[in-house]
Coordinates of C-alpha atoms and ligand atoms in Angstrom, one line a residue:
V1 CA 8.1 -1.1 -27.3
K2 CA 8.8 -4.4 -25.3
S3 CA 6.1 -7.3 -25.3
D4 CA 4.8 -8.4 -22.2
V5 CA 6.8 -11.8 -22.6
E6 CA 9.9 -10.0 -23.2
L7 CA 9.5 -7.8 -20.0
I8 CA 8.6 -10.9 -18.1
A9 CA 11.9 -12.5 -19.6
D10 CA 13.9 -9.4 -18.8
K11 CA 13.0 -9.5 -15.0
R12 CA 13.4 -13.3 -15.0
N13 CA 17.0 -12.8 -16.1
G14 CA 17.4 -9.9 -13.5
Q15 CA 17.5 -7.2 -15.8
I16 CA 16.2 -3.4 -14.9
L17 CA 12.8 -3.0 -16.5
G18 CA 12.0 0.6 -17.8
E19 CA 9.7 3.1 -16.3
A20 CA 7.6 3.5 -19.6
D21 CA 7.0 -0.4 -19.8
I22 CA 6.3 -0.8 -16.0
R23 CA 3.4 1.8 -16.5
R24 CA 2.3 0.2 -19.6
F25 CA 2.3 -3.5 -18.0
V26 CA 0.7 -2.5 -14.8
G27 CA -1.9 -0.1 -16.2
E28 CA -3.0 -2.8 -18.8
Y29 CA -3.1 -5.3 -16.0
A30 CA -5.5 -2.9 -14.2
Q31 CA -7.7 -2.7 -17.3
G32 CA -7.5 -6.5 -17.9
G33 CA -5.3 -6.0 -21.1
V34 CA -2.7 -8.3 -19.1
P35 CA -4.2 -11.6 -18.3
D36 CA -3.4 -12.9 -14.8
Y37 CA -1.4 -15.9 -16.0
Q38 CA 1.4 -13.3 -17.1
M39 CA 1.3 -11.2 -14.1
A40 CA 1.5 -14.0 -11.8
A41 CA 4.7 -15.0 -13.9
M42 CA 5.9 -11.3 -13.3
A43 CA 5.2 -11.9 -9.8
M44 CA 7.2 -15.0 -9.3
A45 CA 10.2 -13.1 -11.3
I46 CA 10.0 -10.1 -8.9
Y47 CA 9.8 -12.6 -6.1
F48 CA 13.4 -13.9 -7.4
Q49 CA 15.0 -11.0 -8.6
G50 CA 13.6 -8.0 -6.7
M51 CA 13.1 -4.4 -7.9
T52 CA 15.3 -1.4 -7.7
P53 CA 13.8 1.7 -6.6
A54 CA 13.7 3.1 -9.9
E55 CA 11.4 0.3 -10.9
L56 CA 9.4 0.4 -7.6
G57 CA 8.6 4.3 -8.0
P58 CA 6.6 3.8 -11.3
W59 CA 5.4 0.1 -10.4
T60 CA 3.7 1.8 -7.1
D61 CA 2.7 4.8 -9.1
A62 CA 1.0 2.5 -11.6
M63 CA -0.9 0.6 -8.9
L64 CA -1.8 3.9 -6.9
H65 CA -3.3 5.5 -10.6
S66 CA -5.5 2.4 -11.1
G67 CA -8.3 3.9 -9.1
I68 CA -9.1 6.9 -7.6
V69 CA -6.7 8.9 -5.7
I70 CA -8.8 10.7 -3.2
D71 CA -8.2 14.6 -2.8
L72 CA -8.5 16.0 0.5
S73 CA -6.6 19.3 -0.1
H74 CA -9.6 21.3 0.4
I75 CA -8.7 20.7 4.2
A76 CA -5.7 23.0 4.9
A77 CA -4.0 20.8 8.0
L78 CA -1.1 18.3 7.1
K79 CA -3.2 14.8 7.0
V80 CA -1.4 11.8 8.4
D81 CA -2.3 8.2 8.8
K82 CA -0.5 4.9 10.1
H83 CA -0.2 1.6 8.8
S84 CA 0.8 -1.6 10.7
T85 CA 1.9 -4.6 8.9
G86 CA -0.2 -6.8 11.2
G87 CA 0.2 -8.5 14.4
V88 CA -1.6 -10.5 17.1
G89 CA -3.7 -8.1 19.7
D90 CA -2.7 -5.1 17.7
K91 CA -5.5 -2.7 18.2
I92 CA -3.3 0.2 18.1
S93 CA -5.4 2.1 15.3
L94 CA -8.4 2.4 17.6
P95 CA -7.0 4.3 20.3
L96 CA -4.6 6.1 18.0
A97 CA -6.6 7.7 15.3
P98 CA -9.1 9.5 17.5
L99 CA -6.4 10.6 20.1
V100 CA -4.2 12.0 17.0
A101 CA -7.6 13.8 15.7
A102 CA -8.1 15.1 19.3
C103 CA -4.6 16.6 18.7
G104 CA -5.5 18.7 15.7
V105 CA -3.9 16.4 12.9
P106 CA -6.6 15.0 10.5
V107 CA -6.3 11.1 10.1
P108 CA -8.0 9.8 7.1
M109 CA -7.8 6.1 7.6
I110 CA -8.8 3.3 5.3
S111 CA -8.5 -0.2 7.1
G112 CA -8.5 -3.7 6.2
R113 CA -10.3 -7.0 7.6
G114 CA -8.4 -9.7 9.3
L115 CA -6.3 -11.9 7.2
G116 CA -4.9 -15.2 8.4
H117 CA -3.4 -15.1 12.2
T118 CA -3.9 -11.0 11.9
G119 CA -6.8 -9.0 13.3
G120 CA -8.3 -6.3 11.1
T121 CA -9.5 -2.8 12.0
L122 CA -12.8 -2.8 10.4
D123 CA -13.4 -6.3 12.0
K124 CA -13.0 -4.8 15.3
L125 CA -15.0 -1.4 14.6
E126 CA -18.0 -3.4 13.5
S127 CA -18.1 -5.3 16.9
I128 CA -19.4 -2.0 18.2
P129 CA -23.2 -2.2 17.5
G130 CA -24.4 -0.3 14.6
F131 CA -20.9 0.9 13.3
R132 CA -20.6 1.2 9.6
T133 CA -17.2 1.2 7.7
D134 CA -18.6 1.2 4.3
L135 CA -19.0 4.7 3.8
S136 CA -19.0 6.8 0.3
V137 CA -15.8 8.5 -0.5
A138 CA -18.0 11.8 -0.1
R139 CA -18.9 10.7 3.5
Y140 CA -15.6 10.2 4.0
R141 CA -14.2 13.3 2.9
E142 CA -16.9 15.2 5.0
L143 CA -16.0 13.0 8.0
V144 CA -12.2 14.2 8.0
E145 CA -12.9 17.9 7.1
T146 CA -15.5 17.9 10.3
L147 CA -14.7 15.5 12.8
G148 CA -10.9 15.2 11.9
L149 CA -11.2 11.4 11.5
A150 CA -12.6 8.7 9.3
L151 CA -12.4 5.3 9.9
I152 CA -13.7 3.3 7.0
G153 CA -13.2 0.0 4.5
Q154 CA -11.2 -0.1 1.0
T155 CA -13.6 0.8 -1.6
A156 CA -13.8 -0.7 -5.1
Q157 CA -12.6 2.5 -6.7
V158 CA -9.4 2.7 -4.6
C159 CA -6.4 0.7 -6.3
P160 CA -8.3 -2.2 -8.0
A161 CA -4.9 -3.2 -9.6
D162 CA -3.8 -4.2 -5.9
K163 CA -7.1 -5.9 -5.2
R164 CA -6.6 -8.3 -8.3
L165 CA -2.9 -8.5 -7.7
Y166 CA -3.0 -9.0 -4.0
A167 CA -5.6 -12.3 -4.3
L168 CA -3.6 -13.5 -7.3
R169 CA -0.1 -13.3 -5.2
D170 CA -2.4 -15.2 -2.5
V171 CA -2.9 -18.1 -4.9
T172 CA 0.7 -18.2 -6.6
A173 CA 3.2 -18.1 -3.3
T174 CA 4.2 -14.2 -4.3
V175 CA 3.2 -12.8 -1.1
E176 CA 6.2 -12.9 0.9
S177 CA 8.3 -10.5 -1.5
I178 CA 9.2 -7.0 -0.2
P179 CA 9.0 -4.8 -3.3
L180 CA 5.3 -6.4 -3.9
I181 CA 4.3 -5.7 -0.4
A182 CA 5.6 -2.4 -0.1
S183 CA 4.3 -1.3 -3.5
S184 CA 0.6 -2.9 -2.1
I185 CA 0.5 -1.1 1.1
M186 CA 2.1 2.1 -0.3
S187 CA -0.2 2.5 -3.5
K188 CA -3.2 2.1 -1.0
K189 CA -2.3 4.3 1.7
L190 CA -1.3 7.1 -0.9
A191 CA -4.5 6.8 -2.6
E192 CA -6.3 8.0 0.8
G193 CA -5.2 11.7 0.4
I194 CA -2.8 11.8 2.8
D195 CA 0.3 14.0 3.2
A196 CA 2.4 12.1 5.8
L197 CA 2.6 8.5 6.9
V198 CA 3.8 6.6 10.0
L199 CA 4.3 2.8 9.5
D200 CA 4.5 0.3 12.2
V201 CA 6.6 -2.6 10.8
K202 CA 6.2 -5.7 13.2
V203 CA 9.1 -8.1 13.8
G204 CA 8.5 -11.5 15.4
S205 CA 7.0 -14.7 15.8
G206 CA 3.5 -12.8 15.1
A207 CA 4.8 -10.7 12.0
F208 CA 5.2 -11.3 8.5
M209 CA 8.6 -10.2 9.0
K210 CA 10.6 -12.9 11.4
T211 CA 13.7 -11.0 11.8
V212 CA 14.8 -7.7 12.1
D213 CA 16.8 -7.2 9.0
Q214 CA 14.0 -8.5 6.9
A215 CA 11.8 -6.0 8.7
R216 CA 14.2 -3.0 8.2
E217 CA 14.4 -3.8 4.8
L218 CA 10.7 -3.8 4.3
A219 CA 10.6 -0.5 6.5
R220 CA 13.3 1.2 4.3
T221 CA 11.8 0.2 1.3
M222 CA 8.4 1.8 2.0
V223 CA 9.8 4.8 3.4
D224 CA 11.8 5.3 0.3
I225 CA 8.6 4.9 -1.7
G226 CA 6.8 7.5 0.5
Q227 CA 9.6 10.0 0.4
N228 CA 9.9 9.5 -3.2
M229 CA 6.5 10.4 -3.7
G230 CA 6.8 13.5 -1.8
K231 CA 5.1 12.4 1.3
Q232 CA 6.7 12.3 4.6
T233 CA 6.9 9.0 5.9
T234 CA 8.4 7.4 8.9
A235 CA 8.8 3.8 10.3
L236 CA 9.0 1.9 13.6
L237 CA 10.2 -1.3 13.8
T238 CA 8.5 -2.8 16.9
D239 CA 8.1 -6.1 18.6
M240 CA 5.6 -8.9 17.8
N241 CA 7.4 -11.9 19.4
Q242 CA 3.9 -11.6 22.1
P243 CA 0.6 -10.5 21.6
L244 CA 0.3 -6.7 22.1
G245 CA -1.7 -6.0 25.4
A246 CA -3.9 -8.7 27.0
M247 CA -6.7 -8.7 24.5
I248 CA -7.3 -10.6 21.2
G249 CA -10.7 -10.8 19.3
N250 CA -12.8 -7.9 17.9
A251 CA -15.1 -6.6 21.1
L252 CA -12.4 -7.7 23.6
E253 CA -9.8 -5.2 21.6
V254 CA -12.5 -2.7 21.5
K255 CA -12.7 -2.9 25.2
E256 CA -9.1 -2.7 25.9
S257 CA -8.8 0.4 23.1
I258 CA -11.4 1.9 25.2
D259 CA -9.4 1.7 28.7
I260 CA -6.5 3.2 27.0
L261 CA -8.4 6.3 25.9
R262 CA -9.7 6.0 29.5
N263 CA -5.7 6.6 30.3
E264 CA -5.5 3.1 31.6
G265 CA -5.0 -0.5 30.0
P266 CA -2.1 -2.3 29.5
K267 CA 1.5 -0.5 29.5
D268 CA 2.8 -1.7 26.1
V269 CA -0.3 -0.8 24.4
R270 CA -0.4 2.7 26.0
Q271 CA 3.8 3.2 25.0
L272 CA 3.1 2.2 21.3
T273 CA 0.1 4.3 21.1
L274 CA 2.0 7.2 22.4
A275 CA 5.0 6.8 20.3
L276 CA 3.1 6.4 17.1
A277 CA 0.8 9.5 18.1
E278 CA 3.9 11.6 18.8
S279 CA 5.1 10.6 15.1
M280 CA 2.3 11.7 13.9
L281 CA 1.9 14.7 15.5
A282 CA 5.6 15.5 14.5
L283 CA 4.9 14.8 10.7
G284 CA 1.6 16.7 11.1
G285 CA 3.5 20.0 12.6
V286 CA 1.9 19.5 15.9
D287 CA 3.7 19.4 19.4
P288 CA 4.2 15.9 20.0
G289 CA 3.8 16.3 23.8
L290 CA 0.1 17.1 23.4
A291 CA -0.4 13.2 22.8
V292 CA -0.1 12.6 26.6
E293 CA -1.8 15.7 27.5
R294 CA -5.0 14.8 25.6
L295 CA -5.1 11.1 26.5
A296 CA -4.9 12.3 30.2
S297 CA -7.9 14.8 29.4
G298 CA -10.2 12.2 28.0
A299 CA -10.1 14.3 24.7
G300 CA -9.1 11.1 22.8
L301 CA -12.1 9.2 24.2
E302 CA -14.4 11.8 23.5
K303 CA -13.2 11.9 19.7
F304 CA -13.9 8.3 19.7
R305 CA -17.4 8.8 21.0
E306 CA -17.9 11.4 18.0
I307 CA -16.7 8.9 15.4
I308 CA -18.8 6.1 16.6
E309 CA -22.0 8.0 16.7
A310 CA -21.2 10.1 13.2
Q311 CA -20.6 6.2 11.7
G312 CA -23.7 4.8 13.3
G313 CA -22.3 3.1 16.2
D314 CA -23.5 3.2 19.7
P315 CA -21.2 5.9 21.4
R316 CA -22.5 4.2 25.0
V317 CA -20.1 1.6 24.8
C318 CA -17.3 4.0 25.5
D319 CA -18.7 4.3 29.1
D320 CA -20.2 1.0 29.4
P321 CA -18.2 -1.5 27.2
S322 CA -20.6 -4.3 28.6
R323 CA -22.7 -2.9 25.6
L324 CA -20.5 -4.7 23.3
P325 CA -20.8 -8.4 22.4
T326 CA -20.0 -10.7 25.2
A327 CA -18.8 -14.4 24.9
A328 CA -21.3 -17.1 26.7
E329 CA -18.4 -18.8 28.6
R330 CA -14.8 -17.7 29.7
V331 CA -12.6 -20.6 30.7
P332 CA -8.6 -20.6 31.6
V333 CA -5.8 -22.3 30.0
V334 CA -3.5 -23.2 32.6
A335 CA 0.1 -24.0 33.0
T336 CA 1.3 -27.9 32.8
R337 CA 4.1 -27.4 34.5
S338 CA 6.0 -24.3 36.5
G339 CA 9.2 -22.0 35.2
F340 CA 9.1 -18.8 33.2
I341 CA 7.1 -18.0 30.2
S342 CA 10.3 -18.2 27.9
G343 CA 8.8 -18.0 24.3
M344 CA 5.5 -17.6 22.5
D345 CA 4.6 -18.8 19.2
T346 CA 2.5 -15.8 18.5
C347 CA 1.1 -16.8 15.0
G348 CA -0.4 -19.8 16.8
I349 CA -2.1 -17.9 19.3
G350 CA -3.3 -15.9 16.6
M351 CA -4.8 -19.0 15.1
A352 CA -6.2 -20.1 18.4
G353 CA -8.3 -17.2 17.9
V354 CA -9.6 -17.8 14.5
L355 CA -10.6 -21.3 15.6
L356 CA -12.6 -19.7 18.2
G357 CA -14.7 -17.4 15.4
A358 CA -12.6 -14.3 15.9
G359 CA -11.1 -14.7 12.5
R360 CA -11.7 -15.9 9.0
T361 CA -10.3 -19.2 7.4
R362 CA -11.5 -17.9 4.0
K363 CA -12.3 -14.8 2.4
D364 CA -16.1 -14.4 2.7
G365 CA -16.3 -16.3 6.3
V366 CA -18.3 -14.8 9.0
I367 CA -16.6 -13.7 12.6
D368 CA -18.0 -13.8 16.0
P369 CA -17.2 -10.4 17.2
A370 CA -17.5 -11.7 21.0
V371 CA -15.1 -14.4 21.1
G372 CA -11.2 -14.3 21.6
I373 CA -8.6 -14.8 24.0
E374 CA -7.2 -13.1 27.3
M375 CA -3.8 -13.5 27.9
A376 CA -2.8 -13.8 31.4
V377 CA 1.1 -13.5 31.1
R378 CA 3.7 -11.9 29.4
L379 CA 7.3 -13.2 28.3
G380 CA 9.7 -13.4 31.5
D381 CA 6.9 -14.3 33.9
V382 CA 7.2 -16.7 36.3
V383 CA 4.5 -19.4 36.8
E384 CA 3.4 -22.3 38.8
V385 CA 1.9 -25.1 37.3
G386 CA -2.0 -25.0 37.1
Q387 CA -2.0 -21.2 36.9
P388 CA -4.1 -19.5 34.1
L389 CA -1.8 -18.9 31.2
A390 CA -4.8 -17.1 29.0
W391 CA -8.6 -16.8 29.5
V392 CA -10.7 -18.4 26.5
H393 CA -13.9 -16.2 25.7
H394 CA -15.9 -18.6 23.8
N395 CA -19.3 -19.5 22.1
N396 CA -19.2 -23.3 21.9
Q397 CA -17.1 -23.1 18.7
G398 CA -13.3 -24.4 18.3
I399 CA -12.8 -24.5 22.4
E400 CA -11.1 -28.0 22.3
T401 CA -8.6 -27.2 19.4
A402 CA -7.9 -23.4 20.7
G403 CA -7.1 -24.6 23.9
Q404 CA -4.6 -27.4 22.5
R405 CA -3.2 -24.5 20.2
L406 CA -2.6 -22.1 23.2
T407 CA -1.2 -24.6 25.3
Q408 CA 1.7 -25.4 22.6
A409 CA 2.2 -21.6 21.6
I410 CA 3.0 -20.5 25.2
R411 CA 6.2 -22.0 26.0
I412 CA 7.4 -22.7 29.7
E413 CA 11.1 -23.5 30.5
D414 CA 13.4 -23.2 33.7
T415 CA 15.4 -20.2 32.2
A416 CA 14.4 -16.6 32.0
P417 CA 14.2 -15.4 28.3
I418 CA 15.9 -12.5 27.0
V419 CA 12.9 -10.0 26.2
G420 CA 13.7 -7.2 23.9
P421 CA 12.5 -3.7 23.9
L422 CA 8.7 -2.9 22.4
I423 CA 10.2 -0.2 20.1
I424 CA 13.1 -1.5 18.0
E425 CA 14.1 1.2 15.9
R426 CA 12.9 4.3 14.0
I427 CA 13.5 4.8 10.5
G428 CA 13.4 7.7 8.2
Ligands
URA501 N1 -0.8 -6.0 3.4 C1 -1.1 -5.5 2.1 O1 -1.9 -4.6 1.9 N2 -0.2 -5.8 1.0 C2 0.5 -6.9 1.0 O2 1.4 -7.4 0.1 C3 1.0 -7.5 2.4 C4 0.2 -6.9 3.3

C-alpha cells in the first residue's frame, strides 16, 4: 500500500495511479483522513498530468460513494436528467424538465446555484413566490414517482467529497481541469438515481470552455464516465458566444421559460429546449416527436404548474407572470455607434447582471430575484447609434457599473460577424 505522499509524488511524476490506491485516497479524504493540503497537492498534480480513463472511473466512483446514492428503482420508467456546464441566460432546465416529464419520462433533477457569471436553476426557481428547493430525499423520491419530476438542491448527504473538493479547488487554482470537472459533475449526477443523462456542454465567451476542442474533450470525458458506469450518456456541444434568449436574471428567466412553455418565446431557447428534450426522450425510450407535440398542447406548461404547486410555489405565475418579482426601473443601454453587432463578451454580460444583484459575489451573498438584463440585440444585427442594445431591470443597485460593463461587452463594428450554429455537435 502506498502512502499519501507517494501517491501525490507518483501523480506529479506522470505515473498512473492504481484503482485501490485511488479509492482509498478519495474515500479517506471524504472521511477527513486525508487533509486538504494533500488533496490540494494532488489536485494540482492532476491539473498538470491529467487522468487516464482507468483512473477517472474509480476516482468518480469513490466521489459518488462518499455519500448516499439515491435509489429510484421503485419507478419502472427510465429516469433521465440533463446537466449544463453553465452559461448566461441558460434557463433551459426550467422549460425542459416539465416538458420531458409531460412526455412520460421522469426527470429527477438536483440543481445548483449561480456561480460567478453563470446563473443557477435553484435561484431562478426560488424567484417564484413560495417555491421551495430544500426538500428531503424522501419527498424528492415521492415527487419523481407521482409527478414525474422534482427540482431540488444539493443536499449534504449527496457527494460530500465533491462539496469539500470543489471549495478546495476554488481557492487553489485547480477548477479548470477536465478530469476534475468531469468527475465532479458526473459523481453528483450519478447520485440522483438516473438511468441516463444528457449533457449540454457550453462553448464560447460565456462558458468555462472557450474552444470547441476543449469542450469536445470535456464532453467525451463525461460521456465515457457515464457509459462506463452503465448509464447511457450523450452530449450536445452548444454555442455560448452570446446569451441564450433575451432574459438574464432570475424572475426574468422564469418569465421567458413560461413563454417557451406557452409555445412562444425566443427561437434559440425553443430550439435548444426541443433538441435536449428529444435527446432525453430518445434515452428514455419515448418517441422524440412527442416533445414538439406536448409543447404545443400546453402539457409542458401544465406540468410546470403542477410542480410549482407541489413545491410550495404560486402556480398562478404561469398565467400571470406579473406575479413574479419585478424591478422598480427599466432603462436602456444604447449603441454608441452604428454598425453590426460583431461580438459579445458573454461573461461580461453575466457579470453586469451580478453587479445589479442577480448573482452572488460571495458564496453566502443575497440575490435580488427581480433584477437583470433584457437583451435587445443578437450577433449579426445591424444597429443605429442611440438604439437600445439591452434594457437593464434594476432596483438602484450597481446600475452605473453594470451599464458600463454592458457597453463594453457588446461590440459594434463595420463588418458582419460569422455566426456559428447554436448546436455545434452531438457526442455519444
Ligand atoms: N461544475 C461542477 O459541478 N463541478 C466542476 O468542477 C465544474 C463545474
